[in-house]
mmCIF file of C-alpha atoms in Angstrom:
data_model
loop_
_atom_site.group_PDB
_atom_site.id
_atom_site.type_symbol
_atom_site.label_atom_id
_atom_site.label_comp_id
_atom_site.label_asym_id
_atom_site.label_seq_id
_atom_site.Cartn_x
_atom_site.Cartn_y
_atom_site.Cartn_z
ATOM 1 C CA MET A 1 72.449 -124.327 -24.578
ATOM 2 C CA LYS A 2 69.858 -124.323 -27.338
ATOM 3 C CA GLN A 3 66.501 -126.043 -26.963
ATOM 4 C CA ASP A 4 67.407 -128.814 -29.453
ATOM 5 C CA GLU A 5 70.657 -129.494 -27.575
ATOM 6 C CA THR A 6 68.760 -129.574 -24.285
ATOM 7 C CA LYS A 7 66.277 -132.124 -25.644
ATOM 8 C CA ALA A 8 69.120 -134.255 -26.994
ATOM 9 C CA LEU A 9 70.860 -134.145 -23.614
ATOM 10 C CA ASP A 10 67.585 -135.091 -21.883
ATOM 11 C CA ARG A 11 67.347 -138.160 -24.150
ATOM 12 C CA GLU A 12 70.993 -139.065 -23.551
ATOM 13 C CA ILE A 13 70.517 -138.891 -19.786
ATOM 14 C CA GLY A 14 67.367 -141.002 -20.003
ATOM 15 C CA ASP A 15 69.126 -143.553 -22.206
ATOM 16 C CA TYR A 16 72.080 -143.723 -19.809
ATOM 17 C CA VAL A 17 69.838 -144.340 -16.804
ATOM 18 C CA ALA A 18 67.849 -146.979 -18.702
ATOM 19 C CA GLU A 19 71.003 -148.785 -19.841
ATOM 20 C CA ASN A 20 72.476 -148.796 -16.331
ATOM 21 C CA THR A 21 69.355 -149.840 -14.435
ATOM 22 C CA LYS A 22 68.290 -153.482 -14.533
ATOM 23 C CA VAL A 23 64.888 -154.843 -13.521
ATOM 24 C CA ILE A 24 64.589 -158.513 -12.615
ATOM 25 C CA TRP A 25 61.281 -160.197 -11.828
ATOM 26 C CA VAL A 26 61.828 -162.342 -8.730
ATOM 27 C CA ASP A 27 58.304 -163.771 -8.812
ATOM 28 C CA ASN A 28 54.925 -162.786 -10.283
ATOM 29 C CA HIS A 29 54.573 -159.785 -7.958
ATOM 30 C CA THR A 30 58.100 -158.728 -7.000
ATOM 31 C CA MET A 31 60.802 -156.883 -8.920
ATOM 32 C CA GLN A 32 64.399 -156.334 -7.927
ATOM 33 C CA ILE A 33 65.860 -153.166 -9.415
ATOM 34 C CA ALA A 34 69.630 -152.884 -9.694
ATOM 35 C CA THR A 35 70.004 -149.121 -9.873
ATOM 36 C CA MET A 36 72.884 -147.117 -11.260
ATOM 37 C CA MET A 37 73.616 -145.861 -7.717
ATOM 38 C CA ILE A 38 76.675 -147.033 -5.806
ATOM 39 C CA ASP A 39 76.786 -146.990 -1.993
ATOM 40 C CA SER A 40 79.714 -146.078 0.278
ATOM 41 C CA TYR A 41 80.972 -149.677 0.062
ATOM 42 C CA GLY A 42 81.184 -149.469 -3.736
ATOM 43 C CA ASP A 43 78.215 -151.824 -4.158
ATOM 44 C CA THR A 44 75.225 -151.470 -6.463
ATOM 45 C CA VAL A 45 72.118 -150.212 -4.665
ATOM 46 C CA TYR A 46 69.037 -152.402 -5.030
ATOM 47 C CA VAL A 47 65.388 -151.478 -4.641
ATOM 48 C CA TRP A 48 62.528 -153.950 -4.323
ATOM 49 C CA VAL A 49 59.051 -153.360 -5.735
ATOM 50 C CA GLU A 50 56.201 -155.558 -4.612
ATOM 51 C CA GLU A 51 52.962 -155.204 -6.569
ATOM 52 C CA ALA A 52 49.619 -155.406 -4.785
ATOM 53 C CA GLU A 53 46.128 -154.905 -6.183
ATOM 54 C CA ASP A 54 45.871 -151.149 -5.614
ATOM 55 C CA HIS A 55 49.474 -150.043 -4.953
ATOM 56 C CA CYS A 56 53.119 -150.995 -5.050
ATOM 57 C CA ARG A 57 55.450 -151.242 -2.070
ATOM 58 C CA VAL A 58 58.888 -149.827 -2.834
ATOM 59 C CA SER A 59 61.511 -150.843 -0.275
ATOM 60 C CA ASP A 60 65.142 -151.514 0.459
ATOM 61 C CA GLY A 61 64.206 -154.921 1.862
ATOM 62 C CA GLY A 62 66.021 -153.982 5.077
ATOM 63 C CA ARG A 63 69.332 -154.416 3.304
ATOM 64 C CA ILE A 64 71.059 -151.066 3.832
ATOM 65 C CA LEU A 65 70.904 -151.223 7.617
ATOM 66 C CA PHE A 66 71.756 -154.925 7.594
ATOM 67 C CA LYS A 67 74.861 -154.062 5.602
ATOM 68 C CA LEU A 68 75.838 -151.323 8.069
ATOM 69 C CA ASP A 69 74.923 -153.191 11.253
ATOM 70 C CA PRO A 70 74.234 -156.917 10.658
ATOM 71 C CA ASN A 71 73.483 -157.612 14.322
ATOM 72 C CA SER A 72 71.251 -154.537 14.771
ATOM 73 C CA GLU A 73 73.313 -153.470 17.764
ATOM 74 C CA ASP A 74 73.894 -149.813 16.911
ATOM 75 C CA GLU A 75 70.708 -148.182 18.211
ATOM 76 C CA GLU A 76 71.940 -144.684 17.368
ATOM 77 C CA LEU A 77 72.592 -145.654 13.734
ATOM 78 C CA ASN A 78 69.190 -147.295 13.393
ATOM 79 C CA GLU A 79 67.403 -144.342 14.981
ATOM 80 C CA MET A 80 69.252 -141.858 12.762
ATOM 81 C CA ALA A 81 68.428 -143.898 9.641
ATOM 82 C CA LYS A 82 64.783 -144.062 10.740
ATOM 83 C CA GLU A 83 64.633 -140.282 11.193
ATOM 84 C CA ILE A 84 66.235 -139.686 7.792
ATOM 85 C CA ALA A 85 63.862 -142.141 6.097
ATOM 86 C CA ILE A 86 60.745 -140.670 7.695
ATOM 87 C CA GLY A 87 61.975 -137.126 7.029
ATOM 88 C CA SER A 88 62.374 -138.110 3.364
ATOM 89 C CA GLY A 89 58.769 -139.300 3.114
ATOM 90 C CA TYR A 90 59.361 -143.025 3.631
ATOM 91 C CA GLN A 91 58.193 -145.338 6.381
ATOM 92 C CA PHE A 92 60.375 -147.481 8.618
ATOM 93 C CA ASP A 93 59.694 -150.986 9.900
ATOM 94 C CA ASP A 94 61.238 -151.153 13.381
ATOM 95 C CA ASP A 95 61.159 -154.959 13.429
ATOM 96 C CA HIS A 96 62.978 -155.528 10.129
ATOM 97 C CA PHE A 97 64.802 -152.175 9.766
ATOM 98 C CA GLU A 98 63.213 -151.828 6.340
ATOM 99 C CA ILE A 99 62.709 -148.489 4.606
ATOM 100 C CA TYR A 100 59.586 -148.522 2.443
ATOM 101 C CA VAL A 101 56.616 -146.637 1.056
ATOM 102 C CA ASP A 102 53.366 -147.660 -0.648
ATOM 103 C CA VAL A 103 52.646 -145.748 -3.865
ATOM 104 C CA ASP A 104 50.521 -145.810 -6.998
ATOM 105 C CA ARG A 105 52.060 -147.701 -9.924
ATOM 106 C CA LYS A 106 52.614 -144.442 -11.830
ATOM 107 C CA ASN A 107 54.999 -143.194 -9.106
ATOM 108 C CA VAL A 108 57.165 -146.316 -8.759
ATOM 109 C CA ALA A 109 60.084 -145.172 -10.939
ATOM 110 C CA GLN A 110 60.451 -141.817 -9.213
ATOM 111 C CA VAL A 111 60.101 -143.275 -5.706
ATOM 112 C CA ALA A 112 62.512 -146.142 -6.468
ATOM 113 C CA MET A 113 65.248 -143.768 -7.667
ATOM 114 C CA LYS A 114 64.761 -141.492 -4.664
ATOM 115 C CA LEU A 115 64.963 -144.519 -2.352
ATOM 116 C CA ALA A 116 68.213 -145.551 -4.037
ATOM 117 C CA GLN A 117 69.609 -142.059 -3.379
ATOM 118 C CA LEU A 118 68.442 -142.299 0.222
ATOM 119 C CA GLN A 119 70.220 -145.637 0.633
ATOM 120 C CA VAL A 120 73.444 -144.112 -0.684
ATOM 121 C CA ALA A 121 73.176 -141.296 1.856
ATOM 122 C CA ILE A 122 72.450 -143.701 4.729
ATOM 123 C CA SER A 123 75.354 -145.927 3.710
ATOM 124 C CA TYR A 124 77.718 -143.104 4.666
ATOM 125 C CA LEU A 125 76.445 -143.179 8.272
ATOM 126 C CA GLY A 126 78.228 -146.472 8.914
#
């Protein structure tokens, strides 16, 4: 593939992602991102971004594990998801079963898309 074709393909991929990713402001500090990712249930994967003064918190809002185990009864599932999240560079809130990480604003897009991919992978555990 020639360099011009590669650049055109790069733009096409970027355009596709942009067209299929929707950002909704929930309040003055919180965004909900409907990603182009689809989980094992065939549902759109959402990521939440909460802005603070010096960082942004990117999280799943505890939704992926709630979807898999609404009553939080499957300890093995929750522990496995926690290990996967931590191994992927995210943190895990044991009280709310939330996967999250605090990052600089410049890293939000990359971290949000990686978290969406992580949610897809975890969705197949259930």
